[in-house]
PDB file of C-alpha atoms and ligand atoms in Angstrom:
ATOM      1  CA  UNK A   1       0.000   0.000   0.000  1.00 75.00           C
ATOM      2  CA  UNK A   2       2.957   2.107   0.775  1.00 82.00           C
ATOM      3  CA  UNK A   3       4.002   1.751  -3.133  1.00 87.00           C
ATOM      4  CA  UNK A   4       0.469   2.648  -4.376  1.00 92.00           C
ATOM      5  CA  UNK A   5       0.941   5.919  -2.190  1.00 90.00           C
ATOM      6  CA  UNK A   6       4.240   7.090  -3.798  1.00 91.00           C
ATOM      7  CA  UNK A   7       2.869   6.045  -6.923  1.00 92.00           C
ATOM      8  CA  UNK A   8      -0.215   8.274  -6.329  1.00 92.00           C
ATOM      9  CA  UNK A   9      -2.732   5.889  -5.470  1.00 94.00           C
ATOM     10  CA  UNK A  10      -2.008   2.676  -7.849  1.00 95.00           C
ATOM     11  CA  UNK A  11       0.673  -0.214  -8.702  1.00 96.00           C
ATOM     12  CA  UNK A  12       1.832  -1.466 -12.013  1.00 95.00           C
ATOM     13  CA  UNK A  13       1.693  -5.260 -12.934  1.00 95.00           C
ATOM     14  CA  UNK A  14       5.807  -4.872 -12.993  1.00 94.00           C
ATOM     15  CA  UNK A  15       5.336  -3.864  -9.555  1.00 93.00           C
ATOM     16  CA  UNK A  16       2.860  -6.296  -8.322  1.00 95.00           C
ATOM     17  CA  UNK A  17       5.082  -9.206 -10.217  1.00 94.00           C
ATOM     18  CA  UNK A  18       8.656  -8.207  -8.184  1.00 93.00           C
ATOM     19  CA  UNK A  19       7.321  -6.614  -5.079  1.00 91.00           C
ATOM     20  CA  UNK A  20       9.730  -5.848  -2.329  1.00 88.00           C
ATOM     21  CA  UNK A  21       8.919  -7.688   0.880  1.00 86.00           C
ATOM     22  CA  UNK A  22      10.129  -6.866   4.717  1.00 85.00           C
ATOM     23  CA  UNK A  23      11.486 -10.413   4.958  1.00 85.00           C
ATOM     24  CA  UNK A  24      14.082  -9.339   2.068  1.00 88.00           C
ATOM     25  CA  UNK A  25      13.672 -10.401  -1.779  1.00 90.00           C
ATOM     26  CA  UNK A  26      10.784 -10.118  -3.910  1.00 92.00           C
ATOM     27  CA  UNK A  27       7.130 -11.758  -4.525  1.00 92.00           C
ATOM     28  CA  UNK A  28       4.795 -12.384  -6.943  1.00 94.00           C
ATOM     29  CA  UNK A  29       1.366 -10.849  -5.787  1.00 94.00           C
ATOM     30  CA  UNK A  30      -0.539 -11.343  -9.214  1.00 95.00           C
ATOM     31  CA  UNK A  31      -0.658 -14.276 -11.261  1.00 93.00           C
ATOM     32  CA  UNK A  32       0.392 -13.710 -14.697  1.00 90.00           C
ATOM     33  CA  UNK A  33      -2.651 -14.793 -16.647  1.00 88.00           C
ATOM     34  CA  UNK A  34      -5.235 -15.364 -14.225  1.00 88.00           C
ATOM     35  CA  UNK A  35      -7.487 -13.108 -12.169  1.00 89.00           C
ATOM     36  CA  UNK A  36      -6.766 -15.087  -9.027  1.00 92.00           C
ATOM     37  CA  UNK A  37      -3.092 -15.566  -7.565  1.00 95.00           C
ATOM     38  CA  UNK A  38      -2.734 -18.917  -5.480  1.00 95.00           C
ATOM     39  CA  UNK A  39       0.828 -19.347  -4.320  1.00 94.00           C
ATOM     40  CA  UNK A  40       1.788 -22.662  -4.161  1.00 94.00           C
ATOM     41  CA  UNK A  41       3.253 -22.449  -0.976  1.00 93.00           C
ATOM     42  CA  UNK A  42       0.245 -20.749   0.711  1.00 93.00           C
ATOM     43  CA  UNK A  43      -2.780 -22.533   2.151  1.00 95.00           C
ATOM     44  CA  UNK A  44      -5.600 -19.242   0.770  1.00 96.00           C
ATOM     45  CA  UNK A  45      -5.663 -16.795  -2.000  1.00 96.00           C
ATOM     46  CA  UNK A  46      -3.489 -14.417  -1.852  1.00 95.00           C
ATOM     47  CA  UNK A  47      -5.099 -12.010  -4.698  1.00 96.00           C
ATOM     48  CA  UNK A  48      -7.889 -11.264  -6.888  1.00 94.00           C
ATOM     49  CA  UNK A  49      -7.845  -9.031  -9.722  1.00 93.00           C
ATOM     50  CA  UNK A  50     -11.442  -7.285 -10.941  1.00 90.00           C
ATOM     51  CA  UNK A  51     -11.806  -5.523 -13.730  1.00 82.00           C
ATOM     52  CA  UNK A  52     -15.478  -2.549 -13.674  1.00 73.00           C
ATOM     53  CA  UNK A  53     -16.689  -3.360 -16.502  1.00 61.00           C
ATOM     54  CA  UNK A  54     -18.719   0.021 -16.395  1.00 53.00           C
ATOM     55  CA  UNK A  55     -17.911   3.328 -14.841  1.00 48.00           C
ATOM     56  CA  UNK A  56     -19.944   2.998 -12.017  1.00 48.00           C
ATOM     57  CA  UNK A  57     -19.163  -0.605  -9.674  1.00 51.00           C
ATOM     58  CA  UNK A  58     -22.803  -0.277  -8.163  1.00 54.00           C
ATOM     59  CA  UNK A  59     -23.779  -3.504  -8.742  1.00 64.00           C
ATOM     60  CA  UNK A  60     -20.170  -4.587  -7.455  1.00 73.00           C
ATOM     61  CA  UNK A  61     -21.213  -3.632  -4.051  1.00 76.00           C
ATOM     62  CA  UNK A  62     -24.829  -4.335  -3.371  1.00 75.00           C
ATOM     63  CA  UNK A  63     -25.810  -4.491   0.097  1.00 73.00           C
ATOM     64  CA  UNK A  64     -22.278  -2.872   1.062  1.00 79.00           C
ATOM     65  CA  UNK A  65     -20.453  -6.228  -0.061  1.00 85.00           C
ATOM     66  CA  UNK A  66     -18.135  -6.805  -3.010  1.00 88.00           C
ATOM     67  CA  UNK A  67     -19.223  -9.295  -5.447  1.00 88.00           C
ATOM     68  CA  UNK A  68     -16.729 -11.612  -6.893  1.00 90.00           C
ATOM     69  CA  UNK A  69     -17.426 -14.107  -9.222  1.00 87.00           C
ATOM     70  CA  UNK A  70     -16.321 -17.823  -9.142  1.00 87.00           C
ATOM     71  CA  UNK A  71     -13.604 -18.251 -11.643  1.00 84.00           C
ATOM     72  CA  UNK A  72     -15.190 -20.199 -14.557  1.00 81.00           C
ATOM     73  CA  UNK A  73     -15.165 -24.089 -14.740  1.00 80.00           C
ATOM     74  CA  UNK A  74     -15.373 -26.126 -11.606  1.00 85.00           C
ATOM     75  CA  UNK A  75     -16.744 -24.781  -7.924  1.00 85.00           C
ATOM     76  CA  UNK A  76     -13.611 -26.354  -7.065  1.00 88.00           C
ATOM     77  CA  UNK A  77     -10.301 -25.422  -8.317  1.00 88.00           C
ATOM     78  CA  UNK A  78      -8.798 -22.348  -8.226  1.00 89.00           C
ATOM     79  CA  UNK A  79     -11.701 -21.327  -5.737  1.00 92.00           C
ATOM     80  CA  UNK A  80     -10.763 -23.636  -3.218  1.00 95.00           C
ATOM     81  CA  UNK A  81      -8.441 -21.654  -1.733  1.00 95.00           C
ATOM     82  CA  UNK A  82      -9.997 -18.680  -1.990  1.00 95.00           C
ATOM     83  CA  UNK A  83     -12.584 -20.487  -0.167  1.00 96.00           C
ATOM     84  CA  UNK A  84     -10.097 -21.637   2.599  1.00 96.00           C
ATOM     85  CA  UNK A  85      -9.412 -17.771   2.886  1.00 96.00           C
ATOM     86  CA  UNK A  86     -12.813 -17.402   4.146  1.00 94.00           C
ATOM     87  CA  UNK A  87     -12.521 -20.867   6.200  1.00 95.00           C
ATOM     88  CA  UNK A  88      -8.995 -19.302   7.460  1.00 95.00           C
ATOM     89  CA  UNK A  89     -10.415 -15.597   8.343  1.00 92.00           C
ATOM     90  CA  UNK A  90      -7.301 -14.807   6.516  1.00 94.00           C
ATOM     91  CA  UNK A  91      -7.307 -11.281   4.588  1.00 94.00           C
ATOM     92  CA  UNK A  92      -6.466 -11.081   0.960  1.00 96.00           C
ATOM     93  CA  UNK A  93      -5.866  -8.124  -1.840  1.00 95.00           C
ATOM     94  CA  UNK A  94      -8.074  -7.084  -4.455  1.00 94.00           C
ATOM     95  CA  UNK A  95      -6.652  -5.386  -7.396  1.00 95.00           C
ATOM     96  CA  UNK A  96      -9.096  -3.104  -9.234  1.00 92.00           C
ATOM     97  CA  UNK A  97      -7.381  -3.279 -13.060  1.00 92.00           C
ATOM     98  CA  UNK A  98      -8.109   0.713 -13.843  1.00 88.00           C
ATOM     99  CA  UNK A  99      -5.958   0.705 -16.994  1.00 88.00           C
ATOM    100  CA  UNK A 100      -4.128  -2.074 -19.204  1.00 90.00           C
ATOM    101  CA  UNK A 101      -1.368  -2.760 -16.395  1.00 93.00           C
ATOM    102  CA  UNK A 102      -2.545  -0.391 -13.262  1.00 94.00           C
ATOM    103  CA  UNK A 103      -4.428  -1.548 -10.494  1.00 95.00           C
ATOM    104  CA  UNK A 104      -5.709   0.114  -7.524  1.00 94.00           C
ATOM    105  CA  UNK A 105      -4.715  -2.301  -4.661  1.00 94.00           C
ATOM    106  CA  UNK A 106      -7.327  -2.786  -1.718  1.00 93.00           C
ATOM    107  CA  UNK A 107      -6.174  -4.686   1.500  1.00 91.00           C
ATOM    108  CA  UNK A 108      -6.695  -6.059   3.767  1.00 92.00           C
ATOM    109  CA  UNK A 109      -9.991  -7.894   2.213  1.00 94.00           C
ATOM    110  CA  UNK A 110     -11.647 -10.788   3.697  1.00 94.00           C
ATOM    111  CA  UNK A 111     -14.107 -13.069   2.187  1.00 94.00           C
ATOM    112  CA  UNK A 112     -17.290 -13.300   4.433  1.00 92.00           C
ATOM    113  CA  UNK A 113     -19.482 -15.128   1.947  1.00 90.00           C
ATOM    114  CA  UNK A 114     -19.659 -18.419  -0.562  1.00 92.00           C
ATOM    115  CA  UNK A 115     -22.788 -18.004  -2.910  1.00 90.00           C
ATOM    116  CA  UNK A 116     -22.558 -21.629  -4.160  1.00 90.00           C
ATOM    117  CA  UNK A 117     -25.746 -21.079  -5.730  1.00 91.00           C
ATOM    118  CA  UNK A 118     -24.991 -17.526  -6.960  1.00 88.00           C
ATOM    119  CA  UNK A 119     -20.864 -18.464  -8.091  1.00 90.00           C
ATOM    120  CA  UNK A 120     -19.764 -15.632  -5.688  1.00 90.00           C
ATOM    121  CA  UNK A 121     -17.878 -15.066  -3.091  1.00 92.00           C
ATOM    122  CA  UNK A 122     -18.354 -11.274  -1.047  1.00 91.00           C
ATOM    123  CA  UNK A 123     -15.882 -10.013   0.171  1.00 93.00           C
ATOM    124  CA  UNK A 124     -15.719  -7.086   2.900  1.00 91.00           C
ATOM    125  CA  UNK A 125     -13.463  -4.059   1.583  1.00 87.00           C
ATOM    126  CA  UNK A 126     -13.004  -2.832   5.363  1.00 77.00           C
ATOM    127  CA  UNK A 127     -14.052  -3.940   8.883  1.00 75.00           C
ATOM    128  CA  UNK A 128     -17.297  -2.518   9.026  1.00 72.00           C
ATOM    129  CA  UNK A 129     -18.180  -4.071   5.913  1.00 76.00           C
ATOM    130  CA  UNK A 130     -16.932  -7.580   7.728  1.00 77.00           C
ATOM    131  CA  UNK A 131     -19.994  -7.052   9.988  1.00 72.00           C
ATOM    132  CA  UNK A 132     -22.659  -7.586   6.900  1.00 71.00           C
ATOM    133  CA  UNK A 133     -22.691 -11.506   6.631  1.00 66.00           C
ATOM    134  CA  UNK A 134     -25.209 -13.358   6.291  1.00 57.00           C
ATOM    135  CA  UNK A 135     -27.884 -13.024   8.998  1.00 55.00           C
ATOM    136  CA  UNK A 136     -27.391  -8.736   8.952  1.00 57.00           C
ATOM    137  CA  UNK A 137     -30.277  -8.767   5.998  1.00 59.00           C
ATOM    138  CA  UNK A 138     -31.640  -6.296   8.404  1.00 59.00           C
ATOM    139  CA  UNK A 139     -29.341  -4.161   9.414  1.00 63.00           C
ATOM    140  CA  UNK A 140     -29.880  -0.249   9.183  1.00 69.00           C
ATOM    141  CA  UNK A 141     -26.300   0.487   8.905  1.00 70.00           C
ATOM    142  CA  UNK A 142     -26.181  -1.395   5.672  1.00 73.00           C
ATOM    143  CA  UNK A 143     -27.524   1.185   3.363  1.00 77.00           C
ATOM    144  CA  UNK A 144     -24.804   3.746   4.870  1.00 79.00           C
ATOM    145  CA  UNK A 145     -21.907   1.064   4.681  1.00 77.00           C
ATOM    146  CA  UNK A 146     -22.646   0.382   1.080  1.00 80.00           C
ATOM    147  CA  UNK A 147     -22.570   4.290   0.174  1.00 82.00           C
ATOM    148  CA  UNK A 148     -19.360   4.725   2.045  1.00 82.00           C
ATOM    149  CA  UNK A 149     -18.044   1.177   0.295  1.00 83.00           C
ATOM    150  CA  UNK A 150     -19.093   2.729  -2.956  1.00 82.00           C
ATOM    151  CA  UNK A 151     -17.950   6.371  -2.550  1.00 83.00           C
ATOM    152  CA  UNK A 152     -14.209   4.540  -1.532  1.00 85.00           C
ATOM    153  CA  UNK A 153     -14.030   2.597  -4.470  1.00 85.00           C
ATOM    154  CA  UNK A 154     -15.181   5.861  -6.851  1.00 84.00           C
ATOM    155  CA  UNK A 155     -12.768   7.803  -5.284  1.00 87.00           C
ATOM    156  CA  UNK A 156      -9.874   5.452  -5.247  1.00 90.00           C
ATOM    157  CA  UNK A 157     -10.455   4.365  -9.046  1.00 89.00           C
ATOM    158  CA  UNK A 158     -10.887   7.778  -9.944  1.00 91.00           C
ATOM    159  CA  UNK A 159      -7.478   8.893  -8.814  1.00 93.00           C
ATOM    160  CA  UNK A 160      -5.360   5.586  -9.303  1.00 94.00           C
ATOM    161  CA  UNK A 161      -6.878   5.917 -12.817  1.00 93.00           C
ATOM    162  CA  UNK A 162      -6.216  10.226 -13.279  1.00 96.00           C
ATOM    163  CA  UNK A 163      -2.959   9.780 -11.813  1.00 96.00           C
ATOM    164  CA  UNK A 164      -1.919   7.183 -13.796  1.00 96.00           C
ATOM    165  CA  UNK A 165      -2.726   9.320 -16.844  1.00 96.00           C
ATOM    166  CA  UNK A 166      -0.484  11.790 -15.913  1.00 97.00           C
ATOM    167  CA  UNK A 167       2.116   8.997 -15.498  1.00 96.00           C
ATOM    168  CA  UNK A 168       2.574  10.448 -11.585  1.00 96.00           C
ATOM    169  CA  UNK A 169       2.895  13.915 -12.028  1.00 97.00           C
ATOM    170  CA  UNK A 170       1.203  17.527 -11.300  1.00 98.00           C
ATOM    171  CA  UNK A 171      -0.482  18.920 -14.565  1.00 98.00           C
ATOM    172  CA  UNK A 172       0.699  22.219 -13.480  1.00 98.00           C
ATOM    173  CA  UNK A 173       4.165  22.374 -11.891  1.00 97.00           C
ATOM    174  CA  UNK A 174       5.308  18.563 -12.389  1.00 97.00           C
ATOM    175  CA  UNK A 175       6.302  17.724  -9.636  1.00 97.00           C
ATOM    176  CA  UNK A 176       6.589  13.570  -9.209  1.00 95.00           C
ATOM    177  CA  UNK A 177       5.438  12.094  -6.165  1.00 95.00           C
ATOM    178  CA  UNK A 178       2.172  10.371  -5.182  1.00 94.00           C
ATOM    179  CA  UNK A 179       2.012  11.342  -2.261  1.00 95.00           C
ATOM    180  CA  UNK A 180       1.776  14.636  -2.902  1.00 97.00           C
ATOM    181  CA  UNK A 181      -1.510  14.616  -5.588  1.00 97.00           C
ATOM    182  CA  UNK A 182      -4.561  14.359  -5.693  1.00 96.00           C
ATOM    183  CA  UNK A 183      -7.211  13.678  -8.727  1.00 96.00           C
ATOM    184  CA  UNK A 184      -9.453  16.961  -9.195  1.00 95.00           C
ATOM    185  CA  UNK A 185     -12.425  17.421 -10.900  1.00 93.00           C
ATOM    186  CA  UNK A 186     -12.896  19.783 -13.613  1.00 93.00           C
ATOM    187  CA  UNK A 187     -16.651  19.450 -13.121  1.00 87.00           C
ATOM    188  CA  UNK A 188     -17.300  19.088  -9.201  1.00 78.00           C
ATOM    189  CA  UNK A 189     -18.077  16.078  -7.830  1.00 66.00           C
ATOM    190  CA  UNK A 190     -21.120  16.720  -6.021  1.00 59.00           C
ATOM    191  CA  UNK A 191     -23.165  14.173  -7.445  1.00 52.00           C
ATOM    192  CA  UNK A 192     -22.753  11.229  -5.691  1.00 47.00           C
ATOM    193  CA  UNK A 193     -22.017   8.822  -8.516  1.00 46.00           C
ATOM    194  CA  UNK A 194     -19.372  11.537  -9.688  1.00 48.00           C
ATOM    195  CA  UNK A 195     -18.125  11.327 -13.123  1.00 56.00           C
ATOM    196  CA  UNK A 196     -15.165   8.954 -13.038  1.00 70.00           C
ATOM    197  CA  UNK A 197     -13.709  10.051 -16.284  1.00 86.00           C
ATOM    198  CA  UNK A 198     -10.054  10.575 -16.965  1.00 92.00           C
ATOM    199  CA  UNK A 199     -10.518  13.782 -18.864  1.00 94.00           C
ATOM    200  CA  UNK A 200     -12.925  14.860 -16.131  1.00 93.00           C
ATOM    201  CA  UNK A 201      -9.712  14.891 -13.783  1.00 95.00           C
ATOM    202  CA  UNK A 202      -6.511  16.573 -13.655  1.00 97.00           C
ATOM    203  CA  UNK A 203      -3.772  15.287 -12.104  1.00 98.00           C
ATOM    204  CA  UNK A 204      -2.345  18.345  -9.294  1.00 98.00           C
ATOM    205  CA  UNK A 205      -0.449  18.121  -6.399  1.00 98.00           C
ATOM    206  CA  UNK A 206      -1.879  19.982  -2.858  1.00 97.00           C
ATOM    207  CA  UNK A 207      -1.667  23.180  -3.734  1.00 97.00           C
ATOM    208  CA  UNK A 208      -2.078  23.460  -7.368  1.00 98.00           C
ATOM    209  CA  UNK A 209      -5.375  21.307  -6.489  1.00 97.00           C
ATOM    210  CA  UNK A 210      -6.425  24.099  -3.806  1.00 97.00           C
ATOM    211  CA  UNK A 211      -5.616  27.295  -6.266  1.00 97.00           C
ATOM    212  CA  UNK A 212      -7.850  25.452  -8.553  1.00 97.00           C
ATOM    213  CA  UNK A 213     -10.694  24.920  -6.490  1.00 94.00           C
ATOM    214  CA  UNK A 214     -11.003  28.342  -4.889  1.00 94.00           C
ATOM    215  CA  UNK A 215     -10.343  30.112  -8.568  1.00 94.00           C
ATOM    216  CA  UNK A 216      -6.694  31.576  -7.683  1.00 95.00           C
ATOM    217  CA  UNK A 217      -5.919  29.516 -11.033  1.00 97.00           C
ATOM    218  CA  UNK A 218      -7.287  29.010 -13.841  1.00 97.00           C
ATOM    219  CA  UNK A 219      -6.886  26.458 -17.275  1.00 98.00           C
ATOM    220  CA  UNK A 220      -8.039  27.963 -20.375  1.00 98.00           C
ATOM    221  CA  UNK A 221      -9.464  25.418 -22.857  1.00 98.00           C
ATOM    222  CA  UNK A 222      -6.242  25.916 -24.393  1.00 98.00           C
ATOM    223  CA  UNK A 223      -4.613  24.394 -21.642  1.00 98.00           C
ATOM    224  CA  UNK A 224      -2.906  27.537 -20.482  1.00 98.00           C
ATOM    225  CA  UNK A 225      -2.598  27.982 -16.583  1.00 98.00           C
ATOM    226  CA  UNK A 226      -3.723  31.222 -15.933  1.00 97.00           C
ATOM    227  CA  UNK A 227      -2.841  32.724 -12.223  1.00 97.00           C
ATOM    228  CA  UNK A 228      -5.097  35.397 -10.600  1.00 95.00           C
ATOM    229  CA  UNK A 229      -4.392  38.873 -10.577  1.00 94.00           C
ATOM    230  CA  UNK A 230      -4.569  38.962  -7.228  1.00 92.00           C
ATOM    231  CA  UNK A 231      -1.696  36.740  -6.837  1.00 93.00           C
ATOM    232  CA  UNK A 232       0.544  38.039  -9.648  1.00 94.00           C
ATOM    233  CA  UNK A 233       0.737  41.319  -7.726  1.00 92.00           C
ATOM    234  CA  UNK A 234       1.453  40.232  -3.947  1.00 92.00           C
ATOM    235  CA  UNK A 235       5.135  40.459  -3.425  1.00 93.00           C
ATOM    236  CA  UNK A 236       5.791  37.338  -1.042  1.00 93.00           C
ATOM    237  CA  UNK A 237       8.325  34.007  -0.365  1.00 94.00           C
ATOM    238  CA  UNK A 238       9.576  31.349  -2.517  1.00 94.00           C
ATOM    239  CA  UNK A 239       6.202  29.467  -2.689  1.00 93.00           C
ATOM    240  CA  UNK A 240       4.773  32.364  -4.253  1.00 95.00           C
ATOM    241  CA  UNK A 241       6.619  33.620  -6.679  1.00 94.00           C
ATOM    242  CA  UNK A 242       8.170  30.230  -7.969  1.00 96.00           C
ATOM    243  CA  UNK A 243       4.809  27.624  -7.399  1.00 95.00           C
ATOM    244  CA  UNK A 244       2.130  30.163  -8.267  1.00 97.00           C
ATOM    245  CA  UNK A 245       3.728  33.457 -10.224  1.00 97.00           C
ATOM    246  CA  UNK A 246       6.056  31.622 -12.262  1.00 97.00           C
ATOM    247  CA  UNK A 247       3.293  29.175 -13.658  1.00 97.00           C
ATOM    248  CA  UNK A 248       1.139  31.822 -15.014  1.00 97.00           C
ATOM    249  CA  UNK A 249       1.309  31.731 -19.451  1.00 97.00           C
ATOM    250  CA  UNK A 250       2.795  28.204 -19.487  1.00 98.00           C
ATOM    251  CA  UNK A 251       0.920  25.450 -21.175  1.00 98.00           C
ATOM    252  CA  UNK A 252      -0.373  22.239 -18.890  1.00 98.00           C
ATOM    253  CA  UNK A 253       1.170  18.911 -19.167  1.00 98.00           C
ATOM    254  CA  UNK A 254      -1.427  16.618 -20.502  1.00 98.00           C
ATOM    255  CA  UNK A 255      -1.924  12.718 -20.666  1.00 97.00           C
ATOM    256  CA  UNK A 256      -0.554  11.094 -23.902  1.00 94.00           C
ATOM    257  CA  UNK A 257      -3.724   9.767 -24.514  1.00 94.00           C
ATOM    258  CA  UNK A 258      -6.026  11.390 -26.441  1.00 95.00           C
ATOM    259  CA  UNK A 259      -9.321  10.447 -24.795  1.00 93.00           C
ATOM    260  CA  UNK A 260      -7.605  10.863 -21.479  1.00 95.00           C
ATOM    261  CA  UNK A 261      -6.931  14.972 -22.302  1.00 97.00           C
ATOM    262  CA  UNK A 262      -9.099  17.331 -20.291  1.00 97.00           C
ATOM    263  CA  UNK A 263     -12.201  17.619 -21.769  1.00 95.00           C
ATOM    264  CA  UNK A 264     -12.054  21.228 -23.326  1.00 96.00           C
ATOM    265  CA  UNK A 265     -15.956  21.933 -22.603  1.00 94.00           C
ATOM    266  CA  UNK A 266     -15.790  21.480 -19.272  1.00 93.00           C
ATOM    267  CA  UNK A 267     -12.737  23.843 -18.520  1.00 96.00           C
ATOM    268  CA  UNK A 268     -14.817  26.355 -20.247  1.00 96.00           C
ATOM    269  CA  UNK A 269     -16.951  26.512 -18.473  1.00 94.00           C
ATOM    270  CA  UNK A 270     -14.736  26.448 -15.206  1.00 94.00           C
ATOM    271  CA  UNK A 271     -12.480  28.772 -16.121  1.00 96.00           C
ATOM    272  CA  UNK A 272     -15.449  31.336 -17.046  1.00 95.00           C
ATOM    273  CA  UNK A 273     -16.138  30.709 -13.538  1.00 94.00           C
ATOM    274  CA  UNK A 274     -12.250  32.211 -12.873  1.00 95.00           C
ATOM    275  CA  UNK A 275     -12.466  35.010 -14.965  1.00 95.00           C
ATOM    276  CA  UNK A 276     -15.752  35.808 -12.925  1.00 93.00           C
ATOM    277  CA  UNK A 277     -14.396  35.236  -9.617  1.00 86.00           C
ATOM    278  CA  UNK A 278     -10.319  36.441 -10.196  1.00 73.00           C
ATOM    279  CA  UNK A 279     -11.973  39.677 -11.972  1.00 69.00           C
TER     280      UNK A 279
HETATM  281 ZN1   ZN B 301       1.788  21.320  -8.683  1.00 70.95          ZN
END
């Protein structure tokens, strides 16, 4: 998890295939073909990879649960152990593939359900979640677990997947480390379902992501940063005149990906909501 922090909130297969561990060497977390990885030498599961097939995982987490499907063929074989997981109360990972190659690691996961009759098994994203088994049908926390389940896994796809985009670093001053951005919305996320778009997102660290929100900078549609008035003619430290002056007139650094480019409407429209307000 530490690695999906620096990262900016996601891990590349490369990463997940030769990952560091505290005992010394390396090990494989994913398997290299399948969507479940069952060490040999361990007695559960030890990942699962899913893959939202739309842009919204609603379905994914009905009833504040995560649904995973049986891998295909038998009830036995490669679920048996991921069956013994749940037998063993031991926790596993589930990777959330974003993009070809990036996945947005969850842990630790535990499997509180087998739906023999369903081919699922649910799995509980965090400790309150654990609580829903079977027998909580009733439960009047469930409806509030299962937003906060779902807002998690928005949020957390949304920026493994914007950050990834921008290959790690801030759209507007570049700087490279994960820990340091966030994914912001062009168009606020107010709606609960958000729109989990890349080109609905930029990639900015802290600050940049704060002058954007509160309209002390601005991104023309011709993805020039733009810097308000207000700021250009304050006369103050290093921060000042090198993260926010200094920016103003130079162009944005934008995904290679075309579809993954801000979407030009929408910064319209927000930065004619900067003129209004820097003015
Ligand atoms: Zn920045």
């Amino acid at each position: 998890m530490g690695l999906a922090e620096r990262n900016g909130g996601f891990v590349t297969r490369a990463d997940l295939t030769h990952l560091r561990v505290p005992q010394g060497g390396t090990r494989r977390v994913i398997d290299s073909s399948r969507g479940i990885w069952n060490p040999r030498d361990m007695d559960a599961t030890l990942s699962v990879v899913s893959s939202p097939s739309g842009p919204y995982p609603d379905r994914e987490v009905e009833g504040g649960l995560f649904h995973y499907s049986y891998r295909a063929g038998s009830i036995n074989g490669d679920n048996t152990k991921l069956r013994q997981a749940l037998n063993l109360g031991v926790p596993i990972i589930l990777l959330r593939k974003v993009r070809d190659g990036i996945f947005v690691p969850y842990a630790p996961v535990y499997v509180v359900e087998d739906l023999l009759e369903r081919r699922e098994f649910l799995l509980a994203l965090d400790d309150d979640a654990r609580l829903l088994g079977r027998g909580f049908d009733a439960l009047p926390q469930r409806s509030y677990v299962e937003r906060l389940v779902r807002q998690r896994l928005h949020q957390a796809d949304f920026r493994g997947r914007v950050i990834a985009a921008y290959e790690s670093q801030c759209a507007v001053c570049r700087i490279r480390h994960g820990q340091l951005l966030d994914a912001a919305h062009i168009t606020a996320d107010s709606d609960e379902q958000g729109l989990p778009y890349v080109s609905n997102g930029l990639s900015l660290c802290k600050i940049h992501h704060a002058a954007f929100d509160s309209d002390l900078l601005g991104i023309t549609p011709q993805y020039e940063i733009q810097i308000a008035h207000m700021l250009l003619e304050e006369v103050d430290g290093p921060m000042l005149r090198h993260g926010l002056q200094e920016m103003h007139g130079t162009a944005l650094t934008t995904p290679s990906r075309k579809k993954d480019q801000p979407d030009r409407d929408r910064l319209e429209v927000r930065y004619s909501q900067f003129l209004l307000r820097a003015s």
